[in-house]
């Protein structure tokens, strides 16, 4: 499924008041819990991104919700395939991307 498909499904789940809190509470929080515990630590975006993550060799994926600096919430899905740098470098790029998005919205 393309990332747009994941985002559409998540949007529908987050719009449903009977399940939105259950889904949101189940997602790891950037810089704090689960698979995102070591992402964005100490950044302004820490605590404002909740996402399901996935990884395989040269693949990273993140789908969830980001609450911007403005307080508005946005559903997102990011899938990175066949990157040509180290794991540490792609992590730094992902963190920079999410921090920039957080500050922009």
PDB file of C-alpha atoms in Angstrom, residues 2-102:
ATOM      1  CA  UNK A   2       1.411   3.449  -0.838  1.00  0.00           C
ATOM      2  CA  UNK A   3       1.924   5.941   1.976  1.00  0.00           C
ATOM      3  CA  UNK A   4      -1.086   7.947   0.787  1.00  0.00           C
ATOM      4  CA  UNK A   5      -3.231   4.859   1.412  1.00  0.00           C
ATOM      5  CA  UNK A   6      -1.950   4.543   4.975  1.00  0.00           C
ATOM      6  CA  UNK A   7      -2.657   8.221   5.582  1.00  0.00           C
ATOM      7  CA  UNK A   8      -6.221   7.892   4.262  1.00  0.00           C
ATOM      8  CA  UNK A   9      -6.938   4.935   6.545  1.00  0.00           C
ATOM      9  CA  UNK A  10      -5.468   6.743   9.556  1.00  0.00           C
ATOM     10  CA  UNK A  11      -7.472   9.871   8.784  1.00  0.00           C
ATOM     11  CA  UNK A  12     -10.693   7.873   8.851  1.00  0.00           C
ATOM     12  CA  UNK A  13      -9.705   6.218  12.141  1.00  0.00           C
ATOM     13  CA  UNK A  14      -8.789   9.541  13.759  1.00  0.00           C
ATOM     14  CA  UNK A  15     -12.109  11.050  12.620  1.00  0.00           C
ATOM     15  CA  UNK A  16     -14.100   8.275  14.330  1.00  0.00           C
ATOM     16  CA  UNK A  17     -14.704   9.394  17.937  1.00  0.00           C
ATOM     17  CA  UNK A  18     -15.394   5.826  19.048  1.00  0.00           C
ATOM     18  CA  UNK A  19     -11.851   4.693  18.199  1.00  0.00           C
ATOM     19  CA  UNK A  20      -9.651   7.784  17.755  1.00  0.00           C
ATOM     20  CA  UNK A  21      -8.387   7.865  21.346  1.00  0.00           C
ATOM     21  CA  UNK A  22      -7.674   4.131  21.337  1.00  0.00           C
ATOM     22  CA  UNK A  23      -5.585   4.440  18.166  1.00  0.00           C
ATOM     23  CA  UNK A  24      -3.771   7.587  19.332  1.00  0.00           C
ATOM     24  CA  UNK A  25      -2.980   6.140  22.767  1.00  0.00           C
ATOM     25  CA  UNK A  26      -1.552   2.975  21.185  1.00  0.00           C
ATOM     26  CA  UNK A  27       1.041   4.838  19.089  1.00  0.00           C
ATOM     27  CA  UNK A  28       4.613   5.410  20.282  1.00  0.00           C
ATOM     28  CA  UNK A  29       5.503   9.044  21.048  1.00  0.00           C
ATOM     29  CA  UNK A  30       8.622  10.617  19.535  1.00  0.00           C
ATOM     30  CA  UNK A  31      11.375  11.054  22.095  1.00  0.00           C
ATOM     31  CA  UNK A  32       9.377   9.255  24.780  1.00  0.00           C
ATOM     32  CA  UNK A  33       8.013   5.753  24.140  1.00  0.00           C
ATOM     33  CA  UNK A  34       8.286   2.600  22.082  1.00  0.00           C
ATOM     34  CA  UNK A  35      10.024   2.525  18.739  1.00  0.00           C
ATOM     35  CA  UNK A  36      10.150   6.341  18.658  1.00  0.00           C
ATOM     36  CA  UNK A  37      11.795   6.664  22.076  1.00  0.00           C
ATOM     37  CA  UNK A  38      15.203   7.421  20.537  1.00  0.00           C
ATOM     38  CA  UNK A  39      13.869   9.697  17.780  1.00  0.00           C
ATOM     39  CA  UNK A  40      13.799  13.482  18.215  1.00  0.00           C
ATOM     40  CA  UNK A  41      14.994  13.380  21.858  1.00  0.00           C
ATOM     41  CA  UNK A  42      15.474  16.905  23.113  1.00  0.00           C
ATOM     42  CA  UNK A  43      14.018  18.473  19.959  1.00  0.00           C
ATOM     43  CA  UNK A  44      11.026  20.795  19.828  1.00  0.00           C
ATOM     44  CA  UNK A  45       9.072  18.078  18.001  1.00  0.00           C
ATOM     45  CA  UNK A  46       9.579  15.497  20.773  1.00  0.00           C
ATOM     46  CA  UNK A  47       6.240  14.572  22.288  1.00  0.00           C
ATOM     47  CA  UNK A  48       4.284  15.967  19.334  1.00  0.00           C
ATOM     48  CA  UNK A  49       4.580  13.049  16.919  1.00  0.00           C
ATOM     49  CA  UNK A  50       2.819   9.730  17.444  1.00  0.00           C
ATOM     50  CA  UNK A  51       3.452   7.061  14.837  1.00  0.00           C
ATOM     51  CA  UNK A  52       3.649   3.417  13.939  1.00  0.00           C
ATOM     52  CA  UNK A  53       7.107   2.643  12.618  1.00  0.00           C
ATOM     53  CA  UNK A  54       8.523  -0.047  10.403  1.00  0.00           C
ATOM     54  CA  UNK A  55      11.928  -0.953   9.102  1.00  0.00           C
ATOM     55  CA  UNK A  56      13.717  -3.440   6.897  1.00  0.00           C
ATOM     56  CA  UNK A  57      17.055  -3.298   5.134  1.00  0.00           C
ATOM     57  CA  UNK A  58      17.242   0.184   3.540  1.00  0.00           C
ATOM     58  CA  UNK A  59      13.572   0.887   4.331  1.00  0.00           C
ATOM     59  CA  UNK A  60      12.051   3.105   7.047  1.00  0.00           C
ATOM     60  CA  UNK A  61       8.381   3.928   7.512  1.00  0.00           C
ATOM     61  CA  UNK A  62       6.380   6.164   9.833  1.00  0.00           C
ATOM     62  CA  UNK A  63       2.608   6.627   9.827  1.00  0.00           C
ATOM     63  CA  UNK A  64       0.711   8.591  12.413  1.00  0.00           C
ATOM     64  CA  UNK A  65      -0.266  12.030  13.617  1.00  0.00           C
ATOM     65  CA  UNK A  66       1.747  15.172  14.249  1.00  0.00           C
ATOM     66  CA  UNK A  67       0.563  18.067  16.360  1.00  0.00           C
ATOM     67  CA  UNK A  68       2.277  21.144  14.977  1.00  0.00           C
ATOM     68  CA  UNK A  69       3.696  24.074  16.886  1.00  0.00           C
ATOM     69  CA  UNK A  70       0.390  25.809  16.053  1.00  0.00           C
ATOM     70  CA  UNK A  71      -1.597  23.068  17.822  1.00  0.00           C
ATOM     71  CA  UNK A  72      -3.154  21.775  14.587  1.00  0.00           C
ATOM     72  CA  UNK A  73      -3.078  18.018  14.011  1.00  0.00           C
ATOM     73  CA  UNK A  74      -2.085  16.379  10.749  1.00  0.00           C
ATOM     74  CA  UNK A  75      -2.075  12.754   9.652  1.00  0.00           C
ATOM     75  CA  UNK A  76       1.040  11.657   7.791  1.00  0.00           C
ATOM     76  CA  UNK A  77       2.732   8.657   6.282  1.00  0.00           C
ATOM     77  CA  UNK A  78       6.396   8.614   5.274  1.00  0.00           C
ATOM     78  CA  UNK A  79       8.025   5.633   3.593  1.00  0.00           C
ATOM     79  CA  UNK A  80      11.680   5.783   2.584  1.00  0.00           C
ATOM     80  CA  UNK A  81      12.987   3.036   0.285  1.00  0.00           C
ATOM     81  CA  UNK A  82      16.498   2.240  -0.948  1.00  0.00           C
ATOM     82  CA  UNK A  83      18.295   5.054   0.826  1.00  0.00           C
ATOM     83  CA  UNK A  84      22.022   5.163   0.117  1.00  0.00           C
ATOM     84  CA  UNK A  85      23.445   6.328   3.433  1.00  0.00           C
ATOM     85  CA  UNK A  86      24.082   4.784   6.834  1.00  0.00           C
ATOM     86  CA  UNK A  87      21.332   4.087   9.363  1.00  0.00           C
ATOM     87  CA  UNK A  88      22.640   6.930  11.537  1.00  0.00           C
ATOM     88  CA  UNK A  89      22.555   9.337   8.587  1.00  0.00           C
ATOM     89  CA  UNK A  90      19.008   8.411   7.552  1.00  0.00           C
ATOM     90  CA  UNK A  91      17.874   8.737  11.174  1.00  0.00           C
ATOM     91  CA  UNK A  92      19.367  12.246  11.329  1.00  0.00           C
ATOM     92  CA  UNK A  93      17.647  13.181   8.060  1.00  0.00           C
ATOM     93  CA  UNK A  94      14.305  11.819   9.269  1.00  0.00           C
ATOM     94  CA  UNK A  95      14.626  13.715  12.541  1.00  0.00           C
ATOM     95  CA  UNK A  96      15.483  16.928  10.707  1.00  0.00           C
ATOM     96  CA  UNK A  97      12.490  16.427   8.393  1.00  0.00           C
ATOM     97  CA  UNK A  98      10.036  15.845  11.256  1.00  0.00           C
ATOM     98  CA  UNK A  99      11.387  18.740  13.289  1.00  0.00           C
ATOM     99  CA  UNK A 100      11.097  21.059  10.278  1.00  0.00           C
ATOM    100  CA  UNK A 101       7.526  19.898   9.597  1.00  0.00           C
ATOM    101  CA  UNK A 102       6.582  20.376  13.249  1.00  0.00           C
TER     102      UNK A 102
END
